[in-house]
N, CA, C and O atoms as a Tripos MOL2 file, in Angstrom:
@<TRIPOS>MOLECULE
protein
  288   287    72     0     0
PROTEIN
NO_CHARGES

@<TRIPOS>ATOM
      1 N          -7.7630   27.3750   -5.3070 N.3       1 UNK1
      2 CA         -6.6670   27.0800   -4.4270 C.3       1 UNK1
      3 C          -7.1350   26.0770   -3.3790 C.2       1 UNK1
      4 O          -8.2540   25.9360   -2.8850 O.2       1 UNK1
      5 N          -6.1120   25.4810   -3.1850 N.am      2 UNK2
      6 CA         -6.7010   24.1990   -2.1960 C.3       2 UNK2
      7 C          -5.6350   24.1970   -1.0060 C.2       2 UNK2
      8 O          -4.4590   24.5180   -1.1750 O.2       2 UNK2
      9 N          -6.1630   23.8080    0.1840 N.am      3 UNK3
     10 CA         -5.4450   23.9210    1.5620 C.3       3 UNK3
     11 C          -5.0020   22.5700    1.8360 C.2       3 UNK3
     12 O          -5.8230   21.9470    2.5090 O.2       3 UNK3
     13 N          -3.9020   21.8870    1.5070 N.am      4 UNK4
     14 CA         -3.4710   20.7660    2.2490 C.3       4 UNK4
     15 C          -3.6020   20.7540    3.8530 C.2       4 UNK4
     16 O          -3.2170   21.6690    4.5820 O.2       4 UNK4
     17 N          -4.2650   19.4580    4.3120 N.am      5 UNK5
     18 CA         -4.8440   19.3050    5.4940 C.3       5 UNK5
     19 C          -3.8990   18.0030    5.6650 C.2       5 UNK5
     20 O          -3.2800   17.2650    4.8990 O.2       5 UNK5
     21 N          -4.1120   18.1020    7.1010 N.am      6 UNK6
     22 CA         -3.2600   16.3670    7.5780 C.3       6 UNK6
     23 C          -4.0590   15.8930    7.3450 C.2       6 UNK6
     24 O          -4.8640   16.6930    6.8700 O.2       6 UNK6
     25 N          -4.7060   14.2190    7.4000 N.am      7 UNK7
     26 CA         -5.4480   13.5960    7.0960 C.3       7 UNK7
     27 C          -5.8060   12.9190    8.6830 C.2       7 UNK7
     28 O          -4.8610   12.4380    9.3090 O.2       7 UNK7
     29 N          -7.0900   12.9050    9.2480 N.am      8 UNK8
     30 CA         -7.0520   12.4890   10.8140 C.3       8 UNK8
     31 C          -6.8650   10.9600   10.9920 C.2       8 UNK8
     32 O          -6.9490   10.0730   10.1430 O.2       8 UNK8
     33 N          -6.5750   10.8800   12.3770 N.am      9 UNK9
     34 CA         -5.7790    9.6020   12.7550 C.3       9 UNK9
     35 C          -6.8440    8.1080   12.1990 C.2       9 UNK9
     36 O          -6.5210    6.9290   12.0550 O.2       9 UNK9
     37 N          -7.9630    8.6980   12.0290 N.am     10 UNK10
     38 CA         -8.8750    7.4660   11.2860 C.3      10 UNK10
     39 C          -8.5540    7.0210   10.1190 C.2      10 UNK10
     40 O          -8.4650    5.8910    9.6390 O.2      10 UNK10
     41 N          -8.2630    8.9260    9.4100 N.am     11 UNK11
     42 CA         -8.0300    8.3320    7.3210 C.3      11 UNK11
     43 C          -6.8510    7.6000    7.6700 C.2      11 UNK11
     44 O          -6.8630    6.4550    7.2170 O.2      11 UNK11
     45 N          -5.7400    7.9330    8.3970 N.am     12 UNK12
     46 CA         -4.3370    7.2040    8.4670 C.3      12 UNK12
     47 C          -4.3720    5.8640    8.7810 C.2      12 UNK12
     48 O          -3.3660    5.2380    8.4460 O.2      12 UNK12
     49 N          -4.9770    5.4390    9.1610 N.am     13 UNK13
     50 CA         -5.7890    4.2020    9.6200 C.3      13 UNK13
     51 C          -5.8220    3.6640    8.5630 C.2      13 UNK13
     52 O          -5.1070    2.7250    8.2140 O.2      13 UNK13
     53 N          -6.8790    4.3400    7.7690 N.am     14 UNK14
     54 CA         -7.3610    3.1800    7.1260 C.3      14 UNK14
     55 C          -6.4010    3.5050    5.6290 C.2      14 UNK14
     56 O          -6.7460    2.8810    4.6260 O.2      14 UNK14
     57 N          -5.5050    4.2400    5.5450 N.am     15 UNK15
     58 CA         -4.7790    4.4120    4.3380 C.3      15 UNK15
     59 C          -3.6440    3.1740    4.9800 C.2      15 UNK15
     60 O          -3.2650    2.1860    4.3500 O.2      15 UNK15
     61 N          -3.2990    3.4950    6.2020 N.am     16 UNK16
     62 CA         -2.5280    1.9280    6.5190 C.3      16 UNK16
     63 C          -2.9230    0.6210    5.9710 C.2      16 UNK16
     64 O          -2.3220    0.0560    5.0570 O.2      16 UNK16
     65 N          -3.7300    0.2710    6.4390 N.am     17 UNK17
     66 CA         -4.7590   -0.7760    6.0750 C.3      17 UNK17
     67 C          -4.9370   -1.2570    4.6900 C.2      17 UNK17
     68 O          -4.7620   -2.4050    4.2810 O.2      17 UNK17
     69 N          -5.3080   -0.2160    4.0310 N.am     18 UNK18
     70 CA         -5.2770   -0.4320    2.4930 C.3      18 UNK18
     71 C          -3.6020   -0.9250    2.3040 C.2      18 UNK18
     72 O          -3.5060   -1.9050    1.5650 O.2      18 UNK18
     73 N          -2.4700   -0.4820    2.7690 N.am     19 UNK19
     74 CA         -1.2330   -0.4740    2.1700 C.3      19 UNK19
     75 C          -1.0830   -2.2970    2.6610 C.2      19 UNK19
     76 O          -0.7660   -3.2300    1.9220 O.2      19 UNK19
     77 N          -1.4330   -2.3420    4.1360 N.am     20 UNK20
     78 CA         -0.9930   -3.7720    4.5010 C.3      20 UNK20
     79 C          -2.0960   -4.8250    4.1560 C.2      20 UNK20
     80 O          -2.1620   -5.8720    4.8000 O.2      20 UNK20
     81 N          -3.2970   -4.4340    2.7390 N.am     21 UNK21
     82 CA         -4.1030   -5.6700    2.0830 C.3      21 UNK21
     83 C          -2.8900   -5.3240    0.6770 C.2      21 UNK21
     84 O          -3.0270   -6.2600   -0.1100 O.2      21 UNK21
     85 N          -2.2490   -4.7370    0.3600 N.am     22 UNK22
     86 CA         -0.9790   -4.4530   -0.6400 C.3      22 UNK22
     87 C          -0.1030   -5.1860   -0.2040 C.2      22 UNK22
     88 O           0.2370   -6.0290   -1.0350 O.2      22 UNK22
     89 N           0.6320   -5.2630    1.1280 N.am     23 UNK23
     90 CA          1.4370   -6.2590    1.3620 C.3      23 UNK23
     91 C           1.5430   -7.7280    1.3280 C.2      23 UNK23
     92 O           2.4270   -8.4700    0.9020 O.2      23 UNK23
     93 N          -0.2290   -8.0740    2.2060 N.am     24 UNK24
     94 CA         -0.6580   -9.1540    2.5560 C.3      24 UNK24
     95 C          -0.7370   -9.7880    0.5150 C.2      24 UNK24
     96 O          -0.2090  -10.8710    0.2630 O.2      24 UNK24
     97 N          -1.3840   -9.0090   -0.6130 N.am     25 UNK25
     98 CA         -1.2240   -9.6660   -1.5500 C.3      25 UNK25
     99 C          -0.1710  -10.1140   -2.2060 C.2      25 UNK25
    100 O           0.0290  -11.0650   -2.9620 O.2      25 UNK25
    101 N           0.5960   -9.0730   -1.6860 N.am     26 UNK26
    102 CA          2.0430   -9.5500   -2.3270 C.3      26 UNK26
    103 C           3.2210  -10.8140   -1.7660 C.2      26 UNK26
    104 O           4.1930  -11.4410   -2.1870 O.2      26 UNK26
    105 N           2.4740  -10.6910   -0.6850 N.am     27 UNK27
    106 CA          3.3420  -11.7940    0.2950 C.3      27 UNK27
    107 C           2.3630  -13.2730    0.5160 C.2      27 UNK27
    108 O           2.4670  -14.2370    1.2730 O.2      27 UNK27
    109 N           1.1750  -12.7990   -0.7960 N.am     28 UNK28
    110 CA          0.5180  -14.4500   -0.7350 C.3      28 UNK28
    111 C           0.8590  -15.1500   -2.1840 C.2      28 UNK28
    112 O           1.7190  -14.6900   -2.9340 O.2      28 UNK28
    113 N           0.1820  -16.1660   -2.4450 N.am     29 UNK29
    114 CA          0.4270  -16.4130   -3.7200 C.3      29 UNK29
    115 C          -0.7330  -16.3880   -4.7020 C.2      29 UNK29
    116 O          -1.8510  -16.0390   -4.3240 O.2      29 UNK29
    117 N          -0.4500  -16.8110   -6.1580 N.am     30 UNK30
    118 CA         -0.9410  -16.3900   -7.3040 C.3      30 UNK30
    119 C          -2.4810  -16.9760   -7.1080 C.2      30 UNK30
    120 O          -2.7170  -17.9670   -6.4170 O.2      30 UNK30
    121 N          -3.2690  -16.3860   -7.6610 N.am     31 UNK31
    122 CA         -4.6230  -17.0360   -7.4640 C.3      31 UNK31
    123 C          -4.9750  -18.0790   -8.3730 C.2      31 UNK31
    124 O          -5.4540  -17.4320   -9.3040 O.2      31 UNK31
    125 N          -5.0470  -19.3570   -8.7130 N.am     32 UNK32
    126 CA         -5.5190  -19.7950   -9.5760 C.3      32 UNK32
    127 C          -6.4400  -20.0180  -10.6540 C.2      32 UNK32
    128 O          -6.6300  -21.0200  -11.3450 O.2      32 UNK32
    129 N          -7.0080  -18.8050  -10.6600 N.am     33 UNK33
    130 CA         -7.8250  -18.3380  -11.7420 C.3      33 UNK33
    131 C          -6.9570  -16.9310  -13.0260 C.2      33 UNK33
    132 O          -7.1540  -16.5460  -14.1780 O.2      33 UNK33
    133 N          -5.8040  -16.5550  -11.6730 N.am     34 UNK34
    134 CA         -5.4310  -15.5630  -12.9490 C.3      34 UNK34
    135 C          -3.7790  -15.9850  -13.6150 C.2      34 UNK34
    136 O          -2.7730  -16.5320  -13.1630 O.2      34 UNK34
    137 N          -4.2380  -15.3070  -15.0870 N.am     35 UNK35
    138 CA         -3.1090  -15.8000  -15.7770 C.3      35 UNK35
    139 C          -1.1770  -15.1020  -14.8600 C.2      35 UNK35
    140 O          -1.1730  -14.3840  -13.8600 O.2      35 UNK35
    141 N          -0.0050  -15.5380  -15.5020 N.am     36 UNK36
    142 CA          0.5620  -14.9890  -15.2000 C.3      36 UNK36
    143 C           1.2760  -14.0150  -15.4720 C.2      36 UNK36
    144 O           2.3330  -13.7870  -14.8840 O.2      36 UNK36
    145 N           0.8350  -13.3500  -16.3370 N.am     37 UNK37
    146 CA          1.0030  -12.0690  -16.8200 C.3      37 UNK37
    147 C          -0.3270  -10.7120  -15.8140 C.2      37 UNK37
    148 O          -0.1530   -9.5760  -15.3710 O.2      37 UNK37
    149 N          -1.1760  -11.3670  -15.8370 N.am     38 UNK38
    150 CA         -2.3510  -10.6570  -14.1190 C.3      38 UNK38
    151 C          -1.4640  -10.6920  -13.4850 C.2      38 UNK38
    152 O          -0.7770   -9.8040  -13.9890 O.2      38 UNK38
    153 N          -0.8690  -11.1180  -12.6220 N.am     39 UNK39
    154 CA         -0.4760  -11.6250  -11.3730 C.3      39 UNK39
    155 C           0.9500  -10.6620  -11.4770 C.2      39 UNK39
    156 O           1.1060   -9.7500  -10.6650 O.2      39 UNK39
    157 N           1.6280  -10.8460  -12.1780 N.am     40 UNK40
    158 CA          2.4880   -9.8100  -12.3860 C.3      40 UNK40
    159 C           2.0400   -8.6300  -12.6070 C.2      40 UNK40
    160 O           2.5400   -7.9370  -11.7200 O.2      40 UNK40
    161 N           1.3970   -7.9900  -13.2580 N.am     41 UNK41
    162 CA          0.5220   -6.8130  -13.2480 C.3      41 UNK41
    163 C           0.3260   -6.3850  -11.8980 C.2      41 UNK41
    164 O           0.9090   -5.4400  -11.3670 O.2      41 UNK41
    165 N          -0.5590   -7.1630  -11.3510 N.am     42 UNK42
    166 CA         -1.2480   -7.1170  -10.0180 C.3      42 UNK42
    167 C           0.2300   -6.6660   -9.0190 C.2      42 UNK42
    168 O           0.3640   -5.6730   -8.3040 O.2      42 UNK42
    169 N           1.0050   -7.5420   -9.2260 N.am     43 UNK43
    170 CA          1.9080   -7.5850   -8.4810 C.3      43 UNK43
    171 C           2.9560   -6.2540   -8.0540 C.2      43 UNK43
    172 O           3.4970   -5.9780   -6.9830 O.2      43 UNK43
    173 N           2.9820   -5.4820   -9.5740 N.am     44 UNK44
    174 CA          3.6670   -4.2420   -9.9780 C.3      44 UNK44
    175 C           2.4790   -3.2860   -9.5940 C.2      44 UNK44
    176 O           3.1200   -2.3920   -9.0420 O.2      44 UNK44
    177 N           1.1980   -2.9030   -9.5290 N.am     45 UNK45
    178 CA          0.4230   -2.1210   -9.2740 C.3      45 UNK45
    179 C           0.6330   -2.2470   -7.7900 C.2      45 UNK45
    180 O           1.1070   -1.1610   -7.4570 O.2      45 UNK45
    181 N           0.5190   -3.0410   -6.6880 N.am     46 UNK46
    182 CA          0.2280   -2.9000   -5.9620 C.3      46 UNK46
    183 C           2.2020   -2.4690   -4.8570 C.2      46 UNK46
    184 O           2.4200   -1.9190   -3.7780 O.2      46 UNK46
    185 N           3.0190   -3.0190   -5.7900 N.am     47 UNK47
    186 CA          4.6220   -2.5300   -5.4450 C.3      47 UNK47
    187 C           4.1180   -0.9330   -5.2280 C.2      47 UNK47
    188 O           4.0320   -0.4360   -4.1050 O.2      47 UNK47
    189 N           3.8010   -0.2110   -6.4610 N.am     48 UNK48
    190 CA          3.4560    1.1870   -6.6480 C.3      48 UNK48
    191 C           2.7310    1.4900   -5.7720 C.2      48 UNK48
    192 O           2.8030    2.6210   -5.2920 O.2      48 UNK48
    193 N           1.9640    0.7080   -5.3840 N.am     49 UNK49
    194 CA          0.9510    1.6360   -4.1280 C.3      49 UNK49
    195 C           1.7820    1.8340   -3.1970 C.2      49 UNK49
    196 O           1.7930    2.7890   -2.4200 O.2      49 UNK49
    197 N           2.5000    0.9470   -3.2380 N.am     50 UNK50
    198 CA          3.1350    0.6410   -1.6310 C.3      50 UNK50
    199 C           4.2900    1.8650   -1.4770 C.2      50 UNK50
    200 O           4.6400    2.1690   -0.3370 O.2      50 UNK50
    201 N           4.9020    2.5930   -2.6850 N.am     51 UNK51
    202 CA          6.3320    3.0750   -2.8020 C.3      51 UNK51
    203 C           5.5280    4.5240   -2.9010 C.2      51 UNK51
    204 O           6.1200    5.5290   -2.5070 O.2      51 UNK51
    205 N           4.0220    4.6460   -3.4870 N.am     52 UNK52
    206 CA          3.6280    5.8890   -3.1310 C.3      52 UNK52
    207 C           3.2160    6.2820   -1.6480 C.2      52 UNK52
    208 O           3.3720    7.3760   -1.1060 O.2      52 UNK52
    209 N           2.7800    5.3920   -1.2440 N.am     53 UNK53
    210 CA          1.9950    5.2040    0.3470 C.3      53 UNK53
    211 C           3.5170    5.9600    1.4620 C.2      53 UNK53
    212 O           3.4690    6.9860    2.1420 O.2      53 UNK53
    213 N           4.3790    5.2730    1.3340 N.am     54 UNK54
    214 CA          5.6460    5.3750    1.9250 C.3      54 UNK54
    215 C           6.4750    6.6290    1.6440 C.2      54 UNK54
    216 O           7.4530    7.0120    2.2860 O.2      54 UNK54
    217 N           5.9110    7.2100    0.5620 N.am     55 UNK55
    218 CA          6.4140    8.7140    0.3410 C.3      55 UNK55
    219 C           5.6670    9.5680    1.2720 C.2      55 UNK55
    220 O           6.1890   10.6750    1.4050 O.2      55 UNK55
    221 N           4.5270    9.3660    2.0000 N.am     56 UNK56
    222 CA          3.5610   10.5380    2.6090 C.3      56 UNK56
    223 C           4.1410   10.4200    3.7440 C.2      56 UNK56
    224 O           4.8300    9.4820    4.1440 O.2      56 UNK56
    225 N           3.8410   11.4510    4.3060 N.am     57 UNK57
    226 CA          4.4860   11.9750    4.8420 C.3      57 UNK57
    227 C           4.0840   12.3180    6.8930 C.2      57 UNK57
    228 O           4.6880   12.7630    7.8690 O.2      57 UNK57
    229 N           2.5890   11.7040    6.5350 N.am     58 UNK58
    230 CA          1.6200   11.5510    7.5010 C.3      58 UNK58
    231 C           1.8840   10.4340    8.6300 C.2      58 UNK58
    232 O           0.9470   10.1630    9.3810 O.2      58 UNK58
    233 N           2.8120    9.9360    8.7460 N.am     59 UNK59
    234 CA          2.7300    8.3510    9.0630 C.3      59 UNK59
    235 C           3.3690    8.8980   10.9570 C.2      59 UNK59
    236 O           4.3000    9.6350   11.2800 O.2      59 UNK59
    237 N           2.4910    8.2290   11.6990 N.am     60 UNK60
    238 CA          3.3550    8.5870   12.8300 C.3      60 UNK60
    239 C           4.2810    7.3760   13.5800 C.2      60 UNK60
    240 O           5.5100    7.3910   13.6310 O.2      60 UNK60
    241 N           3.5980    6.5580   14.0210 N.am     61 UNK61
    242 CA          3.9960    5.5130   14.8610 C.3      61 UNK61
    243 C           3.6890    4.3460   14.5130 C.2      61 UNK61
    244 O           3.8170    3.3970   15.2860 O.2      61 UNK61
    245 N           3.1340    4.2000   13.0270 N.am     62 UNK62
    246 CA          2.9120    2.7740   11.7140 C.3      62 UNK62
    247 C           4.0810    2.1980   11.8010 C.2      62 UNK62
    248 O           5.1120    2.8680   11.8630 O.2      62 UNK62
    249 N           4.0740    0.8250   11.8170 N.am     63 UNK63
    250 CA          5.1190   -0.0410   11.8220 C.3      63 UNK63
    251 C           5.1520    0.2400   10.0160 C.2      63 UNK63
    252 O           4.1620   -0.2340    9.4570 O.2      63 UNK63
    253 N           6.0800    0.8860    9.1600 N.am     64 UNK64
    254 CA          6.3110    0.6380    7.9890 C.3      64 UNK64
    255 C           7.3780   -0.4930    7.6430 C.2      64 UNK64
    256 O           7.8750   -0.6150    6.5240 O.2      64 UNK64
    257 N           7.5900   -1.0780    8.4280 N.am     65 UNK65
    258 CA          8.6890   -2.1740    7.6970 C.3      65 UNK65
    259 C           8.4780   -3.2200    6.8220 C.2      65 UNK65
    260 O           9.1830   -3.8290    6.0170 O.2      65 UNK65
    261 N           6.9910   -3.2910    7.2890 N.am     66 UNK66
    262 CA          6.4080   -4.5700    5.7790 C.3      66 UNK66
    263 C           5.9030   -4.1320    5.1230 C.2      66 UNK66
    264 O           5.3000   -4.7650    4.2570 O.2      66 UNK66
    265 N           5.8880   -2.5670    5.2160 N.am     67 UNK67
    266 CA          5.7810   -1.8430    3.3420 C.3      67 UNK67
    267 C           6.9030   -2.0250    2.1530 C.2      67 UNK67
    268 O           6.9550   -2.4030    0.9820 O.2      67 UNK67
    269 N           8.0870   -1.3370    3.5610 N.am     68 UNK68
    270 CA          9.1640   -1.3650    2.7180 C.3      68 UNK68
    271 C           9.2710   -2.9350    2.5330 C.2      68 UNK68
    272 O           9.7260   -2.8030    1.3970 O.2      68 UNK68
    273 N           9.2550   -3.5390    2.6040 N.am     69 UNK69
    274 CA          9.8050   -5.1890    2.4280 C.3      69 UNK69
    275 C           9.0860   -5.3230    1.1360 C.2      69 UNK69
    276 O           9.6840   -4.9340    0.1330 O.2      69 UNK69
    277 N           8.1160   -5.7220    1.0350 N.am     70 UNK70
    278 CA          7.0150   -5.7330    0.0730 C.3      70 UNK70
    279 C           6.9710   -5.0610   -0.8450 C.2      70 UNK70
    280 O           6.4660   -5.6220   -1.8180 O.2      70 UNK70
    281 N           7.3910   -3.7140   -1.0530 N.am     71 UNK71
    282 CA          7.8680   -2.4410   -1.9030 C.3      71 UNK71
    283 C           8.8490   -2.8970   -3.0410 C.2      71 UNK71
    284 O           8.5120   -2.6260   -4.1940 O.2      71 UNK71
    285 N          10.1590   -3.6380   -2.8080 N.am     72 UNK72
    286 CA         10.7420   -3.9800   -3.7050 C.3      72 UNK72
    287 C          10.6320   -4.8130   -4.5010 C.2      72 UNK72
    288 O          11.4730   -4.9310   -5.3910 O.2      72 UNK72
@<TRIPOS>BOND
     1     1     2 1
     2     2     3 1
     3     3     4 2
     4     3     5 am
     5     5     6 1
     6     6     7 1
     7     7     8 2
     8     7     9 am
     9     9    10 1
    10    10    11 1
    11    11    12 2
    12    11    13 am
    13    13    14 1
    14    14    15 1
    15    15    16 2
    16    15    17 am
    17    17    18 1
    18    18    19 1
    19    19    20 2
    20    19    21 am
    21    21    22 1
    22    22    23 1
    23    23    24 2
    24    23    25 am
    25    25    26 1
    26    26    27 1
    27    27    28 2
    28    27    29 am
    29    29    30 1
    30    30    31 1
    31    31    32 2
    32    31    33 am
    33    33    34 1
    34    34    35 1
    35    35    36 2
    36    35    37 am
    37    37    38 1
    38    38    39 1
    39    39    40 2
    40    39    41 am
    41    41    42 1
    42    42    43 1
    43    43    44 2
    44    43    45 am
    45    45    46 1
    46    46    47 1
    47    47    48 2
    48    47    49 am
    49    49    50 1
    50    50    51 1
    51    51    52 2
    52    51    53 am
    53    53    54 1
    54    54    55 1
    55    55    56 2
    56    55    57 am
    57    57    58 1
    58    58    59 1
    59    59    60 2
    60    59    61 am
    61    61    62 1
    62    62    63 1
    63    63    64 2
    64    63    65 am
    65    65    66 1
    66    66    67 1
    67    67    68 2
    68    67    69 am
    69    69    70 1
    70    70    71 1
    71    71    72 2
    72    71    73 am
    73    73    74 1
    74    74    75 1
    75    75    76 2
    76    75    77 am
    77    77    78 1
    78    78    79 1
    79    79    80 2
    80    79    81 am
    81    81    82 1
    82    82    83 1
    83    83    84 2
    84    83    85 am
    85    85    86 1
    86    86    87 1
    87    87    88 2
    88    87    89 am
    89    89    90 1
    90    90    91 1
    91    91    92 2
    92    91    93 am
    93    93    94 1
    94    94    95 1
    95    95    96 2
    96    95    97 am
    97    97    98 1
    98    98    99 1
    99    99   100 2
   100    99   101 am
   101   101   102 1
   102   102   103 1
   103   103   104 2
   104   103   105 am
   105   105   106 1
   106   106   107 1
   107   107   108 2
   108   107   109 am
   109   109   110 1
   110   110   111 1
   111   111   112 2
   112   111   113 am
   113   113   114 1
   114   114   115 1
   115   115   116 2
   116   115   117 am
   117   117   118 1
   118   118   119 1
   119   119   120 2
   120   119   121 am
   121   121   122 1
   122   122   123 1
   123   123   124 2
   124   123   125 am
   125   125   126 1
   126   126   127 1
   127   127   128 2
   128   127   129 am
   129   129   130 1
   130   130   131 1
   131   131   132 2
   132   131   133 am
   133   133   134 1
   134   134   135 1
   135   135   136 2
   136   135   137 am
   137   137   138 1
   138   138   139 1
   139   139   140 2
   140   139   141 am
   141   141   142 1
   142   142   143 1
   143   143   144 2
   144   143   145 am
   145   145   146 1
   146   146   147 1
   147   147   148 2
   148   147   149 am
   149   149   150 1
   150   150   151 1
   151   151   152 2
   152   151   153 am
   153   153   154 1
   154   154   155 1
   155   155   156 2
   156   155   157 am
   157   157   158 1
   158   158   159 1
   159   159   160 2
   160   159   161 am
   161   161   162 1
   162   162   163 1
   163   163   164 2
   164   163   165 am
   165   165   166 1
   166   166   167 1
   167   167   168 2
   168   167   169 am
   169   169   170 1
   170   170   171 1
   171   171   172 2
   172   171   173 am
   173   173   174 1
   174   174   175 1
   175   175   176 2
   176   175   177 am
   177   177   178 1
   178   178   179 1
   179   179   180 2
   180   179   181 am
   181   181   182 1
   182   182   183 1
   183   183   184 2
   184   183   185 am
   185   185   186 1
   186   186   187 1
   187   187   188 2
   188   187   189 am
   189   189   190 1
   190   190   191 1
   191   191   192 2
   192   191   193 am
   193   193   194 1
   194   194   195 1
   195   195   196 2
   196   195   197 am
   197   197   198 1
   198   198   199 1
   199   199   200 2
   200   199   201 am
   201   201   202 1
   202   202   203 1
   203   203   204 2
   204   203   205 am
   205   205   206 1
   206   206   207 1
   207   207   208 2
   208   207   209 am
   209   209   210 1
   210   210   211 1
   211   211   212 2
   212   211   213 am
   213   213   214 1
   214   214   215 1
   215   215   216 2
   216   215   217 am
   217   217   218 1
   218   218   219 1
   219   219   220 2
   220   219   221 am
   221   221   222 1
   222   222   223 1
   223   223   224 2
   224   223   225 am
   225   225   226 1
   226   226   227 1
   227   227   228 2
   228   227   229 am
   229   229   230 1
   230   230   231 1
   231   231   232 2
   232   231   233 am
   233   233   234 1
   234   234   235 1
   235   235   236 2
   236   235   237 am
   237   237   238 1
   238   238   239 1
   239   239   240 2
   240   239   241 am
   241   241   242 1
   242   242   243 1
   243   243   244 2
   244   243   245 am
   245   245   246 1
   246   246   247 1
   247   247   248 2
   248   247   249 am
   249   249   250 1
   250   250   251 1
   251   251   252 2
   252   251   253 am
   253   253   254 1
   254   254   255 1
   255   255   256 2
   256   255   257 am
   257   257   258 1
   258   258   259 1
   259   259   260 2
   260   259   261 am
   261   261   262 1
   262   262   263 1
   263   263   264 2
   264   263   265 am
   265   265   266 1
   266   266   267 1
   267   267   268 2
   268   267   269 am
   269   269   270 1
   270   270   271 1
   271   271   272 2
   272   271   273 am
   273   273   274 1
   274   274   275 1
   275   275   276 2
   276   275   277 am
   277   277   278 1
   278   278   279 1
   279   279   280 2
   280   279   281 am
   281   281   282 1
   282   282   283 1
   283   283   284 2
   284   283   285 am
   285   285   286 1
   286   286   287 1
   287   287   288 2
@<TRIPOS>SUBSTRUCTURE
     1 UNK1         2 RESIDUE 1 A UNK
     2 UNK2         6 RESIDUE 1 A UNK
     3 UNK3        10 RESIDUE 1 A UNK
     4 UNK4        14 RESIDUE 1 A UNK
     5 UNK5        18 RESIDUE 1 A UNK
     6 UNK6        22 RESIDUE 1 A UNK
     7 UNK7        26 RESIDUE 1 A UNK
     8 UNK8        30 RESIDUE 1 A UNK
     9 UNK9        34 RESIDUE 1 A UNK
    10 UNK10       38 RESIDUE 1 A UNK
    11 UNK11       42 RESIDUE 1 A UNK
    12 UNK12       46 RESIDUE 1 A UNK
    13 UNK13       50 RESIDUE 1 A UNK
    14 UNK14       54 RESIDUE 1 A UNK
    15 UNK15       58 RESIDUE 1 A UNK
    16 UNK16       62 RESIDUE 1 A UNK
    17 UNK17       66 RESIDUE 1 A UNK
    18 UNK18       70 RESIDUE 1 A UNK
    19 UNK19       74 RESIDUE 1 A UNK
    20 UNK20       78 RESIDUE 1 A UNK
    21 UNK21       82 RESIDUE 1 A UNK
    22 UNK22       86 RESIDUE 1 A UNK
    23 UNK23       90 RESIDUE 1 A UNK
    24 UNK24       94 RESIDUE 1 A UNK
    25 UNK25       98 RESIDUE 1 A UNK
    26 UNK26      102 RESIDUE 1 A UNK
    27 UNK27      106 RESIDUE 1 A UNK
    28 UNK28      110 RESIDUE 1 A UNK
    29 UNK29      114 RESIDUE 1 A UNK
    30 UNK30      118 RESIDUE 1 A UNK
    31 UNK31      122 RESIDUE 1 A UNK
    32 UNK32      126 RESIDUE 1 A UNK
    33 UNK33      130 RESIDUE 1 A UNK
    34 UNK34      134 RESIDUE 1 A UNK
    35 UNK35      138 RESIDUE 1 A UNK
    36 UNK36      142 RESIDUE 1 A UNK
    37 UNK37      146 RESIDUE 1 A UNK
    38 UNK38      150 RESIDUE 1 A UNK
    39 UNK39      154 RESIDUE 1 A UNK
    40 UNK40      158 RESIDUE 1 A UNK
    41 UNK41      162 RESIDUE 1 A UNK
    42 UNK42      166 RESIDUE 1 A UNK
    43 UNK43      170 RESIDUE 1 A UNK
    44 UNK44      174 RESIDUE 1 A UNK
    45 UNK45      178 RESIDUE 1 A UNK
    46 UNK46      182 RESIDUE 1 A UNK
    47 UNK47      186 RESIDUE 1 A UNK
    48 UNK48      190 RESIDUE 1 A UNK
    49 UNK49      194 RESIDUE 1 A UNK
    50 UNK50      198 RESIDUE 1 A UNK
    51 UNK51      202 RESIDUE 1 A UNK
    52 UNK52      206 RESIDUE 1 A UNK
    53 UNK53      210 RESIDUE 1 A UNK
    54 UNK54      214 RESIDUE 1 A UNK
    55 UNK55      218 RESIDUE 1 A UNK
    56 UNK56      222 RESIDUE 1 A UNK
    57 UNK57      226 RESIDUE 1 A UNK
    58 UNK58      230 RESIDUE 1 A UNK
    59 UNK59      234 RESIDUE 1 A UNK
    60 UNK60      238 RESIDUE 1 A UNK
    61 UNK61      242 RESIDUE 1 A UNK
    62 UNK62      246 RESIDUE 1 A UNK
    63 UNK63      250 RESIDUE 1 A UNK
    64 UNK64      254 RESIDUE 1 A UNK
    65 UNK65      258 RESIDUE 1 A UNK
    66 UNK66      262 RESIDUE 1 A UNK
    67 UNK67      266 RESIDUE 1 A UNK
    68 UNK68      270 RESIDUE 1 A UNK
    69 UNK69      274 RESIDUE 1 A UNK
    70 UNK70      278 RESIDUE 1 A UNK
    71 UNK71      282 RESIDUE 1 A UNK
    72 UNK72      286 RESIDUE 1 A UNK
């Protein structure tokens, strides 16, 4: 059995962080080394991070609006 714990204001931190290098990729452009079928890939993996990230439930005073933007 396992005890769900909040996660402290550091992990939230840096689970932010991770979500807005998810945004920042999605809101840059394609790299010129990868094909465009990567890039779309890339592009859909990191949508998903973003639409799981935004389900938790932990979030206090995170600006989420350039998750959601980025999300769709």
């Amino acid at each position: 059995m396992t005890i769900d714990t909040q996660p402290t204001a550091e992990q939230i931190a840096q689970h932010y962080s991770a979500a807005m290098d998810s945004v920042n990729l999605i809101n840059g452009s394609k790299p010129i080394e990868m094909t465009d079928a990567d890039w779309a890939d890339c592009l859909s993996r990191n949508r998903e991070h973003l639409k799981i990230m935004l389900a938790k439930d932990y979030w206090t005073n995170e600006n989420l609006a350039p998750l959601q933007a980025a999300s769709v």
